[in-house]
Amino acid sequence: PLAAATNIDLGFDADHLITVRLDARQVGYDEGRVDAFYDELLHRVRSWGDVASASIAFTTPMSYLAGGGTVHIEGQSPPSGTQPPATFLNHAGHGYFETMQIPIVHGRSFTTADRDGAMRTVIVNQAFANRYWAGENPLGRRLRFQPDGRWLEVVGVARTGKYRFLGEPPQPYLYLPL
């Protein structure tokens, strides 16, 4: 069984990958200082000669942290008496998909404009796109987390991977810009 686990496709490339967990808020940084801290940290790490790519995210695949919530998809209402669908999600920075080597199979990855809030964007995985827009182009589709919340536009579709544990079946997953 352990040998078989080494052959499981995680959906990202774990070779030559280092993750570090830290939260600048825990040492008293306010939001403005937090953003500046992470920008400077990424600038410095990316300048190291042996670093090919660096990014930030709220969590990483196979981490013990998982975010999620209910999703309201434009033009789709849940059947009467049922709750809207729920999904796991992550907040990811510019360069996250390239750093993790998670292929964007349709559309694009996040840009700095997404981070700055110029557009309200979301990237879905293939399982999400297949479940809610089967056979249709998901790019330009919209969803939100509250019935009266702001719409998020799908700008990319990432390859489905493993998010919480090795044996999980393919599941819908979202990425929001961090």
XYZ file of N, CA and C in Angstrom:
534
model
N 0.809 -1.205 0.000
C 0.000 0.000 0.000
C 0.858 1.278 0.000
N 1.964 1.295 0.774
C 2.790 2.488 0.808
C 3.461 2.722 -0.538
N 3.911 1.668 -1.179
C 4.533 1.803 -2.493
C 3.527 2.332 -3.505
N 2.275 1.893 -3.424
C 1.237 2.377 -4.334
C 0.980 3.859 -4.128
N 1.127 4.345 -2.903
C 0.891 5.757 -2.612
C 1.875 6.651 -3.342
N 3.073 6.147 -3.601
C 4.065 6.968 -4.297
C 3.702 7.166 -5.768
N 2.776 6.358 -6.280
C 2.357 6.475 -7.679
C 1.080 7.285 -7.859
N 0.509 7.787 -6.790
C -0.725 8.573 -6.884
C -0.404 9.945 -7.463
N -1.191 10.343 -8.450
C -1.023 11.666 -9.056
C -1.643 12.695 -8.120
N -0.812 13.559 -7.559
C -1.278 14.563 -6.610
C -1.910 15.771 -7.294
N -1.607 15.972 -8.566
C -2.112 17.136 -9.274
C -1.172 18.327 -9.193
N -0.083 18.178 -8.466
C 0.969 19.187 -8.391
C 2.298 18.455 -8.305
N 3.382 19.173 -8.522
C 4.701 18.553 -8.504
C 5.364 18.810 -7.153
N 5.473 17.761 -6.339
C 6.050 17.895 -5.001
C 7.581 17.833 -5.002
N 8.184 17.480 -6.136
C 9.646 17.431 -6.215
C 10.219 18.839 -6.165
N 11.280 19.015 -5.421
C 11.987 20.296 -5.323
C 11.086 21.424 -4.838
N 10.163 21.095 -3.969
C 9.205 22.068 -3.449
C 9.420 22.219 -1.945
N 9.520 23.442 -1.505
C 9.633 23.725 -0.079
C 8.464 24.607 0.308
N 7.773 24.236 1.372
C 6.694 25.083 1.880
C 7.055 25.543 3.283
N 6.660 26.752 3.586
C 6.900 27.346 4.900
C 5.582 27.945 5.364
N 5.222 27.657 6.587
C 3.981 28.205 7.140
C 4.328 29.323 8.107
N 3.782 30.504 7.834
C 3.973 31.620 8.752
C 2.812 32.594 8.584
N 2.584 33.369 9.635
C 1.511 34.356 9.625
C 2.026 35.607 10.322
N 2.268 36.649 9.542
C 2.818 37.885 10.083
C 1.872 38.559 11.083
N 0.594 38.244 11.024
C -0.368 38.809 11.981
C -0.100 38.315 13.403
N 0.488 37.139 13.511
C 0.759 36.585 14.835
C 1.831 37.355 15.591
N 2.597 38.175 14.889
C 3.596 39.009 15.565
C 3.168 40.474 15.573
N 1.885 40.730 15.332
C 1.329 42.063 15.479
C 1.273 42.925 14.237
N 1.561 42.385 13.056
C 1.484 43.189 11.840
C 0.023 43.456 11.487
N -0.292 44.713 11.100
C -1.635 45.022 10.608
C -1.689 44.687 9.115
N -2.883 44.812 8.504
C -3.046 44.390 7.110
C -2.062 45.061 6.157
N -1.828 46.355 6.302
C -0.887 47.049 5.430
C 0.521 46.504 5.554
N 0.944 46.261 6.781
C 2.290 45.708 6.999
C 2.372 44.253 6.552
N 1.272 43.518 6.696
C 1.257 42.116 6.260
C 1.521 42.049 4.761
N 0.791 42.847 3.983
C 0.978 42.845 2.529
C 2.407 43.217 2.160
N 2.933 44.261 2.791
C 4.299 44.699 2.502
C 5.313 43.622 2.889
N 5.074 42.958 4.015
C 5.979 41.888 4.464
C 6.046 40.763 3.432
N 4.872 40.287 2.986
C 4.861 39.186 2.029
C 5.427 39.606 0.678
N 5.165 40.839 0.256
C 5.749 41.318 -1.000
C 7.277 41.310 -0.914
N 7.807 41.809 0.190
C 9.263 41.845 0.360
C 9.833 40.435 0.487
N 9.154 39.577 1.224
C 9.605 38.190 1.363
C 9.683 37.509 -0.001
N 8.633 37.642 -0.801
C 8.639 37.031 -2.131
C 9.736 37.629 -3.009
N 9.903 38.926 -2.950
C 10.966 39.577 -3.734
C 12.329 38.986 -3.377
N 12.598 38.850 -2.091
C 13.900 38.322 -1.659
C 14.080 36.854 -2.031
N 13.051 36.036 -1.807
C 13.167 34.607 -2.117
C 13.341 34.406 -3.615
N 12.581 35.150 -4.427
C 12.703 35.012 -5.881
C 14.072 35.438 -6.390
N 14.796 36.261 -5.633
C 16.119 36.725 -6.070
C 17.213 35.687 -5.817
N 16.941 34.663 -5.029
C 17.932 33.626 -4.789
C 18.186 32.877 -6.097
N 19.418 32.625 -6.397
C 19.790 32.007 -7.662
C 19.223 30.614 -7.900
N 19.011 29.860 -6.855
C 18.538 28.490 -7.038
C 17.022 28.351 -6.876
N 16.292 29.458 -6.810
C 14.835 29.428 -6.698
C 14.232 29.707 -8.068
N 13.469 28.755 -8.574
C 12.840 28.916 -9.886
C 11.558 29.723 -9.803
N 10.833 29.589 -8.687
C 9.543 30.248 -8.561
C 9.158 30.287 -7.085
N 8.381 31.308 -6.719
C 7.887 31.418 -5.346
C 6.534 32.109 -5.367
N 5.677 31.725 -4.449
C 4.355 32.334 -4.338
C 3.855 32.153 -2.912
N 2.683 32.711 -2.641
C 2.055 32.547 -1.342
C 0.645 31.991 -1.528
N 0.142 31.360 -0.481
C -1.223 30.831 -0.479
C -1.671 30.678 0.967
N -2.961 30.626 1.143
C -3.488 30.400 2.489
C -3.106 29.017 2.983
N -3.174 28.031 2.107
C -2.830 26.658 2.463
C -2.213 25.971 1.251
N -1.715 24.780 1.454
C -1.154 23.983 0.371
C -1.852 22.635 0.339
N -1.810 21.948 -0.794
C -2.416 20.619 -0.842
C -1.816 19.708 0.226
N -2.630 18.876 0.801
C -2.278 17.906 1.834
C -1.993 18.568 3.179
N -2.332 19.814 3.316
C -2.164 20.523 4.574
C -3.345 20.202 5.484
N -3.188 20.472 6.755
C -4.287 20.239 7.682
C -5.317 21.366 7.635
N -5.003 22.475 6.972
C -5.931 23.590 6.854
C -6.776 23.442 5.598
N -8.053 23.722 5.727
C -8.936 23.681 4.564
C -10.012 24.735 4.745
N -10.187 25.570 3.727
C -11.259 26.554 3.731
C -12.365 26.078 2.815
N -13.527 26.645 2.987
C -14.630 26.259 2.123
C -15.875 27.055 2.424
N -16.906 26.775 1.664
C -18.172 27.449 1.871
C -19.177 27.056 0.811
N -20.377 27.590 0.963
C -21.411 27.328 -0.032
C -21.222 28.268 -1.211
N -21.628 27.801 -2.368
C -21.426 28.538 -3.609
C -22.775 28.726 -4.297
N -22.991 29.931 -4.775
C -24.179 30.253 -5.558
C -23.714 30.498 -6.988
N -24.192 29.664 -7.909
C -23.743 29.714 -9.291
C -24.809 30.419 -10.121
N -24.381 31.425 -10.850
C -25.311 32.216 -11.646
C -26.101 31.323 -12.597
N -27.407 31.482 -12.582
C -28.277 30.728 -13.465
C -28.619 29.337 -12.982
N -28.114 28.952 -11.802
C -28.410 27.622 -11.253
C -28.924 27.771 -9.833
N -30.099 27.278 -9.596
C -30.669 27.317 -8.246
C -30.697 25.900 -7.696
N -30.377 25.752 -6.397
C -30.473 24.403 -5.826
C -31.934 23.962 -5.798
N -32.175 22.659 -5.885
C -33.554 22.170 -5.802
C -34.227 22.670 -4.520
N -35.510 22.887 -4.592
C -36.279 23.398 -3.461
C -36.043 22.543 -2.210
N -35.786 23.226 -1.107
C -35.574 22.542 0.158
C -34.156 22.051 0.375
N -33.240 22.340 -0.553
C -31.851 21.911 -0.386
C -30.939 23.131 -0.272
N -29.772 22.902 0.265
C -28.781 23.958 0.426
C -27.985 24.132 -0.869
N -27.418 25.318 -1.084
C -26.515 25.483 -2.229
C -25.319 24.547 -2.075
N -24.663 24.213 -3.178
C -23.510 23.305 -3.075
C -22.383 23.936 -2.258
N -21.636 23.075 -1.588
C -20.473 23.513 -0.813
C -19.210 23.018 -1.511
N -18.131 23.757 -1.341
C -16.865 23.367 -1.946
C -15.708 23.837 -1.079
N -14.581 23.171 -1.221
C -13.351 23.625 -0.578
C -12.721 24.690 -1.461
N -11.903 25.541 -0.840
C -11.253 26.594 -1.602
C -9.924 26.970 -0.977
N -9.141 27.687 -1.745
C -7.862 28.201 -1.293
C -7.721 29.625 -1.802
N -6.968 30.427 -1.087
C -6.588 31.758 -1.539
C -5.134 31.649 -1.995
N -4.877 32.002 -3.239
C -3.543 31.812 -3.816
C -3.042 33.095 -4.459
N -1.744 33.318 -4.340
C -1.121 34.500 -4.907
C -0.702 34.316 -6.349
N -0.303 35.430 -6.944
C 0.238 35.439 -8.300
C 1.427 34.468 -8.362
N 1.440 33.610 -9.351
C 2.523 32.644 -9.512
C 2.319 31.329 -8.789
N 1.215 31.176 -8.059
C 0.972 29.948 -7.287
C 0.919 28.709 -8.184
N 0.156 28.781 -9.269
C -0.004 27.600 -10.123
C 1.309 27.227 -10.800
N 2.083 28.222 -11.172
C 3.388 27.970 -11.778
C 4.343 27.368 -10.742
N 4.328 27.900 -9.532
C 5.216 27.401 -8.485
C 4.873 25.963 -8.112
N 3.595 25.686 -7.946
C 3.156 24.334 -7.575
C 3.116 23.394 -8.773
N 3.306 23.942 -9.958
C 3.202 23.201 -11.211
C 1.852 22.505 -11.334
N 0.819 23.281 -11.024
C -0.564 22.845 -11.234
C -0.969 23.403 -12.591
N -1.201 22.549 -13.564
C -1.529 23.059 -14.896
C -2.857 23.821 -14.937
N -2.835 24.946 -15.623
C -4.071 25.649 -15.979
C -4.468 25.073 -17.331
N -5.581 24.350 -17.369
C -5.966 23.636 -18.583
C -6.848 24.467 -19.500
N -7.378 25.566 -18.968
C -8.246 26.433 -19.769
C -8.201 27.821 -19.149
N -8.017 28.831 -19.960
C -7.982 30.185 -19.427
C -6.603 30.562 -18.937
N -6.560 31.251 -17.796
C -5.298 31.794 -17.315
C -5.161 31.641 -15.806
N -3.955 31.897 -15.343
C -3.634 31.927 -13.923
C -3.946 33.322 -13.382
N -3.764 33.524 -12.084
C -3.959 34.841 -11.498
C -2.839 35.785 -11.918
N -3.170 37.058 -12.020
C -2.200 38.109 -12.305
C -2.184 39.076 -11.126
N -1.293 40.038 -11.167
C -1.259 41.045 -10.101
C -2.531 41.877 -10.107
N -3.177 42.051 -11.247
C -4.448 42.794 -11.301
C -5.528 42.085 -10.491
N -5.499 40.753 -10.463
C -6.479 40.005 -9.658
C -6.258 40.287 -8.181
N -5.022 40.327 -7.773
C -4.686 40.591 -6.371
C -5.136 41.982 -5.953
N -4.952 42.929 -6.836
C -5.286 44.308 -6.510
C -6.785 44.577 -6.539
N -7.571 43.580 -6.907
C -9.020 43.721 -6.868
C -9.605 44.443 -8.061
N -8.808 44.665 -9.111
C -9.335 45.325 -10.301
C -10.472 44.501 -10.905
N -10.348 43.192 -10.797
C -11.412 42.283 -11.234
C -11.720 41.355 -10.068
N -12.926 40.915 -9.969
C -13.299 39.902 -8.982
C -13.261 38.566 -9.705
N -12.191 37.795 -9.468
C -11.952 36.590 -10.255
C -11.886 35.343 -9.386
N -12.023 34.207 -10.044
C -11.917 32.907 -9.397
C -11.383 31.920 -10.431
N -10.610 30.956 -9.956
C -10.180 29.840 -10.789
C -10.823 28.594 -10.203
N -11.429 27.779 -11.046
C -12.067 26.539 -10.610
C -11.223 25.373 -11.094
N -11.394 24.218 -10.462
C -10.701 23.048 -10.994
C -11.602 22.342 -12.008
N -11.040 21.353 -12.695
C -11.791 20.644 -13.725
C -13.022 19.960 -13.153
N -12.913 19.400 -11.946
C -14.065 18.721 -11.342
C -15.208 19.711 -11.112
N -14.894 20.929 -10.690
C -15.921 21.952 -10.493
C -16.556 22.305 -11.838
N -15.723 22.581 -12.842
C -16.233 22.939 -14.164
C -17.103 21.828 -14.741
N -16.679 20.586 -14.592
C -17.442 19.456 -15.125
C -18.768 19.269 -14.396
N -18.788 19.523 -13.102
C -20.015 19.329 -12.339
C -21.050 20.419 -12.638
N -20.620 21.661 -12.756
C -21.581 22.757 -12.851
C -21.750 23.329 -14.255
N -20.822 23.046 -15.169
C -20.944 23.536 -16.540
C -20.521 22.435 -17.514
N -20.995 21.226 -17.312
C -20.593 20.084 -18.142
C -20.801 20.381 -19.622
N -19.726 20.187 -20.392
C -19.796 20.372 -21.835
C -19.857 21.829 -22.271
N -19.768 22.763 -21.333
C -19.828 24.187 -21.663
C -18.501 24.848 -21.299
N -18.267 26.007 -21.868
C -17.072 26.774 -21.552
C -17.287 27.480 -20.212
N -16.482 27.176 -19.186
C -16.674 27.809 -17.879
C -16.129 29.239 -17.799
N -15.265 29.630 -18.737
C -14.674 30.962 -18.679
C -15.752 32.025 -18.851
N -15.706 33.005 -17.985
C -16.698 34.071 -18.004
C -17.926 33.770 -17.169
N -18.080 32.534 -16.722
C -19.207 32.188 -15.844
C -18.997 32.853 -14.493
N -20.062 32.973 -13.725
C -19.943 33.694 -12.457
C -20.527 32.880 -11.305
N -19.955 33.139 -10.116
C -20.435 32.525 -8.887
C -20.174 33.490 -7.736
N -20.791 33.207 -6.610
C -20.573 34.011 -5.409
C -20.791 33.135 -4.184
N -20.330 33.643 -3.025
C -20.412 32.857 -1.799
C -21.608 33.204 -0.926
N -22.173 34.350 -1.106
C -23.377 34.745 -0.371
C -24.466 34.999 -1.403
N -25.730 34.730 -1.061
C -26.794 34.975 -2.043
C -26.780 36.407 -2.585
N -26.366 37.362 -1.755
C -26.334 38.759 -2.185
C -24.898 39.279 -2.303
N -23.919 38.376 -2.359
C -22.515 38.768 -2.429
C -22.102 39.228 -3.813
N -20.846 39.639 -3.910
C -20.311 40.093 -5.197
C -20.011 38.900 -6.095
N -20.287 39.072 -7.376
C -20.019 38.024 -8.346
C -18.523 37.898 -8.592
N -18.073 36.668 -8.767
C -16.697 36.353 -9.137
C -16.740 35.726 -10.526
N -15.842 36.166 -11.403
C -15.812 35.647 -12.766
C -14.736 34.579 -12.910
N -15.098 33.456 -13.512
C -14.152 32.371 -13.756
C -13.207 32.801 -14.877
N -11.900 32.849 -14.561
C -10.888 33.228 -15.551
C -9.974 32.060 -15.913
N -10.065 30.965 -15.158
C -9.204 29.826 -15.440
C -9.756 28.538 -14.866
N -9.289 27.435 -15.434
C -9.626 26.094 -14.949
C -8.309 25.374 -14.684
N -8.105 24.965 -13.444
C -6.899 24.237 -13.047
C -7.181 22.735 -13.073
N -6.141 21.992 -13.304
C -6.257 20.533 -13.260
C -6.669 20.094 -11.857
N -7.554 19.143 -11.766
C -7.999 18.604 -10.483
C -6.873 17.802 -9.850
N -6.694 17.967 -8.557
C -5.651 17.241 -7.841
C -6.176 16.677 -6.535
N -5.262 16.402 -5.651
C -5.574 15.960 -4.302
C -5.410 17.171 -3.389
N -6.345 17.358 -2.477
C -6.335 18.565 -1.645
C -6.208 18.266 -0.158
N -6.851 17.179 0.294
C -6.832 16.882 1.715
C -6.157 15.557 2.047
N -6.359 14.542 1.219
C -5.723 13.245 1.475
C -5.563 12.463 0.181
N -4.652 11.497 0.188
C -4.280 10.773 -1.023
C -5.424 10.018 -1.675
N -6.301 9.435 -0.885
C -7.347 8.585 -1.438
C -8.622 9.295 -1.823
N -8.668 10.616 -1.723
C -9.923 11.315 -2.007
C -10.271 11.222 -3.489
N -11.567 11.110 -3.796
C -11.979 11.123 -5.199
C -11.896 12.554 -5.739
N -11.916 12.719 -7.052
C -11.903 14.075 -7.611
C -13.076 14.885 -7.041
N -12.781 16.105 -6.592
C -13.824 16.931 -6.006
C -13.710 18.368 -6.491
N -14.830 19.081 -6.532
C -14.793 20.490 -6.929
C -13.941 21.300 -5.958
N -13.232 22.281 -6.507
C -12.325 23.107 -5.710
C -12.195 24.457 -6.387
N -12.065 25.513 -5.577
C -11.942 26.879 -6.074
C -10.669 27.539 -5.555
N -10.176 28.487 -6.318
C -9.049 29.316 -5.901
C -9.460 30.782 -6.027
N -9.242 31.532 -4.972
C -9.472 32.977 -4.977
C -8.137 33.682 -4.925
N -8.021 34.864 -5.541
C -6.739 35.576 -5.488
C -6.436 36.046 -4.064
N -5.183 35.907 -3.673
C -4.736 36.339 -2.339
C -4.003 37.651 -2.493
